[in-house]
Coordinates of C-alpha atoms and ligand atoms in Angstrom, one line a residue:
M1 CA 91.3 51.2 -140.8
D2 CA 91.2 54.9 -139.8
Q3 CA 92.6 56.3 -137.0
Y4 CA 90.7 56.7 -133.7
N5 CA 89.9 60.2 -132.6
R6 CA 88.6 59.5 -129.0
V7 CA 90.1 56.9 -127.1
I8 CA 90.0 55.5 -123.5
L9 CA 93.2 53.9 -122.5
K10 CA 92.2 51.3 -119.6
L11 CA 95.7 50.7 -117.7
S12 CA 95.3 47.9 -114.8
G13 CA 97.4 48.6 -111.9
E14 CA 99.7 45.8 -112.5
A15 CA 100.7 47.3 -115.7
L16 CA 102.4 49.9 -113.7
A17 CA 104.0 47.6 -111.2
G18 CA 106.5 46.2 -113.9
E19 CA 108.7 43.1 -113.2
Q20 CA 108.2 43.8 -109.5
G21 CA 104.6 42.9 -109.3
Y22 CA 103.5 45.6 -106.9
G23 CA 103.9 49.5 -106.4
I24 CA 105.2 51.8 -109.1
D25 CA 107.9 50.9 -111.4
P26 CA 109.5 54.7 -112.5
N27 CA 110.8 53.2 -116.1
V28 CA 107.3 51.6 -116.7
I29 CA 105.3 54.5 -116.1
Q30 CA 108.1 56.8 -117.9
S31 CA 107.5 54.3 -121.3
I32 CA 103.9 54.0 -121.0
A33 CA 103.9 58.3 -120.5
T34 CA 106.1 58.2 -123.6
Q35 CA 103.6 56.0 -125.5
I36 CA 100.7 58.2 -124.7
K37 CA 102.5 61.4 -125.8
E38 CA 102.9 59.5 -129.2
I39 CA 99.0 59.3 -129.6
V40 CA 98.6 62.5 -128.4
E41 CA 101.0 64.3 -130.9
L42 CA 98.6 62.3 -133.2
G43 CA 95.8 64.2 -132.6
A44 CA 94.1 61.7 -130.7
E45 CA 91.8 62.9 -127.7
V46 CA 93.1 60.6 -124.9
A47 CA 91.2 60.0 -121.7
V48 CA 92.9 57.1 -119.5
V49 CA 91.4 55.3 -116.6
V50 CA 93.7 53.7 -114.2
G51 CA 93.3 50.9 -112.0
G52 CA 94.6 50.3 -108.4
G53 CA 95.5 46.3 -108.4
N54 CA 99.2 46.8 -107.9
I55 CA 98.6 48.7 -104.5
W56 CA 95.2 47.3 -103.1
R57 CA 92.3 45.0 -104.5
G58 CA 89.0 45.3 -102.5
L59 CA 88.3 41.8 -103.1
A60 CA 91.7 40.7 -101.4
G61 CA 91.0 42.8 -98.2
S62 CA 87.2 41.3 -97.9
A63 CA 88.6 38.1 -98.1
E64 CA 90.8 38.9 -94.8
G65 CA 87.8 39.6 -93.1
M66 CA 87.6 43.6 -94.0
D67 CA 84.2 45.1 -94.9
R68 CA 83.8 44.7 -98.5
A69 CA 82.6 48.5 -99.1
T70 CA 85.6 49.6 -96.6
A71 CA 88.2 47.5 -98.9
D72 CA 86.8 48.9 -102.0
Y73 CA 86.8 52.2 -101.3
M74 CA 90.5 51.8 -100.2
G75 CA 90.9 50.2 -103.8
M76 CA 89.5 53.5 -105.3
L77 CA 92.1 55.6 -103.4
A78 CA 94.9 53.5 -104.8
T79 CA 93.6 54.3 -108.3
V80 CA 94.1 57.9 -107.2
M81 CA 97.6 57.2 -106.2
N82 CA 98.5 55.6 -109.6
S83 CA 96.4 58.2 -111.3
L84 CA 98.8 61.1 -110.0
A85 CA 101.9 59.2 -110.7
L86 CA 101.0 59.1 -114.2
Q87 CA 100.1 62.6 -114.4
D88 CA 103.5 63.5 -112.9
S89 CA 105.0 61.3 -115.5
L90 CA 103.2 62.6 -118.6
E91 CA 103.9 66.4 -117.4
D92 CA 107.7 65.4 -117.2
N93 CA 107.1 64.6 -121.0
E94 CA 105.3 68.1 -121.5
V95 CA 101.9 66.5 -122.2
E96 CA 99.1 68.6 -120.7
T97 CA 96.9 66.4 -118.1
R98 CA 94.2 66.8 -115.9
V99 CA 93.1 64.4 -113.1
Q100 CA 89.6 63.9 -112.6
T101 CA 88.4 62.0 -109.5
S102 CA 84.9 60.4 -108.8
I103 CA 85.4 61.0 -105.2
E104 CA 85.9 64.5 -104.4
M105 CA 89.4 65.7 -103.2
R106 CA 89.9 69.0 -104.4
Q107 CA 93.3 69.7 -102.9
V108 CA 94.6 66.8 -105.1
A109 CA 92.6 67.0 -108.2
E110 CA 89.4 68.0 -109.9
P111 CA 86.0 66.4 -109.3
Y112 CA 84.6 64.4 -112.5
I113 CA 82.6 66.6 -114.2
R114 CA 81.7 65.1 -117.8
R115 CA 81.3 68.5 -119.5
K116 CA 84.7 69.8 -118.0
A117 CA 86.4 66.4 -119.2
I118 CA 85.1 66.9 -122.9
R119 CA 86.2 70.2 -122.9
H120 CA 89.6 69.0 -121.6
L121 CA 89.6 66.3 -124.4
E122 CA 89.0 69.0 -127.2
K123 CA 91.9 71.3 -126.0
K124 CA 94.2 68.1 -126.3
R125 CA 94.6 67.4 -122.5
V126 CA 95.0 63.9 -121.4
V127 CA 92.5 63.3 -118.9
I128 CA 92.9 60.7 -116.2
F129 CA 89.9 59.3 -114.5
A130 CA 90.7 58.2 -111.0
G131 CA 88.8 57.0 -108.2
G132 CA 87.0 54.3 -110.6
T133 CA 83.3 54.8 -110.6
G134 CA 83.1 56.1 -106.7
N135 CA 81.3 53.1 -105.6
P136 CA 82.0 49.8 -104.2
Y137 CA 81.3 46.4 -105.9
F138 CA 82.6 48.0 -109.1
S139 CA 86.1 47.6 -111.0
T140 CA 88.1 50.2 -113.0
D141 CA 86.9 47.8 -116.1
T142 CA 83.5 49.1 -115.7
T143 CA 84.6 52.6 -114.9
A144 CA 86.4 52.4 -118.5
A145 CA 82.8 51.2 -120.0
L146 CA 81.0 54.0 -118.0
R147 CA 83.3 56.9 -119.1
A148 CA 83.7 55.7 -122.5
A149 CA 79.8 55.9 -122.8
E150 CA 79.9 59.2 -121.2
I151 CA 82.3 60.8 -123.2
E152 CA 81.5 58.8 -126.6
A153 CA 84.9 57.4 -127.1
E154 CA 85.1 55.2 -130.0
V155 CA 87.0 52.6 -128.3
I156 CA 88.4 51.1 -125.2
L157 CA 92.2 50.2 -125.5
M158 CA 92.9 47.8 -122.7
A159 CA 96.6 47.9 -122.4
K160 CA 97.8 44.5 -120.9
N161 CA 101.2 43.6 -119.8
R162 CA 101.4 39.8 -119.6
V163 CA 99.4 39.1 -122.7
D164 CA 99.3 40.3 -126.2
G165 CA 95.3 39.5 -126.7
V166 CA 92.9 37.2 -125.5
Y167 CA 93.6 33.3 -125.5
D168 CA 91.8 30.4 -125.0
A169 CA 94.4 29.2 -122.4
D170 CA 96.5 31.2 -120.3
P171 CA 99.7 31.4 -122.7
S172 CA 102.0 31.4 -119.9
Y173 CA 101.3 28.1 -118.9
D174 CA 99.8 26.0 -122.0
V175 CA 102.1 26.5 -125.1
D176 CA 99.2 25.2 -127.4
A177 CA 97.0 28.1 -126.1
K178 CA 95.5 29.8 -129.3
K179 CA 94.9 33.7 -129.5
Y180 CA 91.5 35.3 -130.8
H181 CA 91.6 37.7 -133.4
Q182 CA 87.7 38.8 -132.9
L183 CA 85.3 38.0 -130.2
T184 CA 81.9 39.2 -129.3
Y185 CA 80.8 40.3 -125.6
L186 CA 78.2 37.3 -125.7
D187 CA 81.5 35.3 -125.9
L188 CA 83.1 36.7 -122.9
L189 CA 79.9 36.3 -121.1
N190 CA 79.0 32.7 -122.1
S191 CA 82.8 31.7 -121.1
S192 CA 85.3 31.8 -118.5
L193 CA 87.6 34.1 -120.6
N194 CA 88.9 36.3 -118.0
V195 CA 89.1 39.5 -119.8
M196 CA 87.0 41.9 -117.8
D197 CA 83.9 41.4 -115.4
S198 CA 80.5 40.7 -116.3
T199 CA 79.3 44.4 -115.3
A200 CA 81.9 45.8 -117.6
S201 CA 81.0 43.3 -120.5
T202 CA 77.6 44.3 -120.7
L203 CA 78.0 47.9 -120.4
C204 CA 80.1 47.8 -123.2
M205 CA 77.9 45.4 -125.0
D206 CA 74.8 47.4 -124.4
N207 CA 76.4 50.8 -125.8
N208 CA 78.2 49.1 -128.6
I209 CA 81.5 50.0 -127.3
P210 CA 84.5 48.1 -129.1
L211 CA 87.2 46.9 -127.0
L212 CA 90.8 46.0 -127.9
V213 CA 93.0 44.0 -126.1
F214 CA 96.7 44.2 -126.8
S215 CA 100.0 44.4 -125.0
I216 CA 101.7 47.6 -123.8
M217 CA 105.3 45.8 -123.4
E218 CA 106.0 46.5 -126.9
E219 CA 107.0 50.2 -127.0
G220 CA 104.8 52.0 -129.8
N221 CA 101.7 49.4 -129.6
I222 CA 99.5 51.9 -128.2
K223 CA 100.3 54.3 -131.2
K224 CA 99.3 51.1 -133.6
A225 CA 96.0 50.5 -131.4
V226 CA 95.0 54.4 -132.1
L227 CA 95.9 54.0 -135.7
G228 CA 93.6 51.4 -135.8
E229 CA 96.7 48.3 -137.0
D230 CA 95.8 44.7 -136.5
I231 CA 97.0 43.9 -133.1
G232 CA 95.6 42.1 -130.2
T233 CA 91.9 40.9 -130.0
V234 CA 89.1 43.0 -130.7
I235 CA 85.8 42.5 -128.8
R236 CA 82.7 44.0 -130.2
G237 CA 78.8 43.7 -129.4
K238 CA 78.0 41.9 -132.9
E239 CA 80.0 39.5 -134.9
Ligands
UDP301 N1 87.2 49.8 -107.2 C1 85.9 50.3 -106.4 N2 85.2 50.4 -107.7 C2 85.4 50.9 -108.7 C3 86.5 50.9 -109.1 C4 87.4 50.3 -108.3 O1 85.5 49.7 -105.5 O2 84.4 51.5 -109.5 C5 88.0 49.1 -106.1 C6 87.9 47.5 -106.0 O3 88.3 47.2 -104.7 C7 89.0 47.3 -106.9 C8 90.1 48.2 -106.5 O4 89.4 49.5 -106.6 O5 89.5 46.0 -106.6 C9 91.1 48.8 -107.6 O6 90.4 48.6 -109.1 P1 90.9 47.5 -110.1 O7 90.6 46.2 -109.5 O8 89.7 47.4 -111.2 O9 92.1 47.6 -110.6 P2 93.0 46.8 -111.7 O10 93.0 45.2 -111.8 O11 92.5 47.5 -113.0 O12 94.5 47.3 -111.4

């Protein structure tokens, strides 16, 4: 398998939280930044979509009685905080980085402009897409699918901090859980496999964007993923 040239790396907020399960763990973010630096050095064009679940999840807020759209906007702001933390860490490692937000906040970051994002990527700058899609009722997984389609990324690399692929049961509770090597988006849509929400899966399926689910807890795995090595679980439009 050849190396991917343009990728979207999806980091959940949880992945930045490390062991503590909330907030941002400086050691974890440092490790992720070092791993991203490795793939930039391979010549890959890297865009990152960061989640916000380590700080705030819209659904949790709305379950507590808050208006869903308001709670979702708070979630989008949480992704901006994570994105700035990641940018800071990348720049500490001398990786040129731009944050683009889907909701304008010009004093903090550039607004999302597709053609500008592509230009940054061509100049080998890491582009972090913050603020999700900018719309409530969506997720950052859907953001990764949308931006992947827009910038014509070859693959979405979905980095997990608890599992190293997709299993038929939760491997932390079930010792017999079996890891899938390959799946289709229809498999995800027709089952209760909790990989990404159905909006994100459908967008990936309709636009033929492959997804690789793998673990970032093992250092060097992002590089392996970009090199097309056989790690994790691959999800495609067709078998
Ligand atoms: N969110 C949203 N629209 C988007 C992306 C995110 O409303 O396009 C909100 C939503 O409330 C979500 C929160 O931002 O719960 C954090 O994003 P997500 O849950 O996808 O983060 P992750 O699970 O990857 O940490």
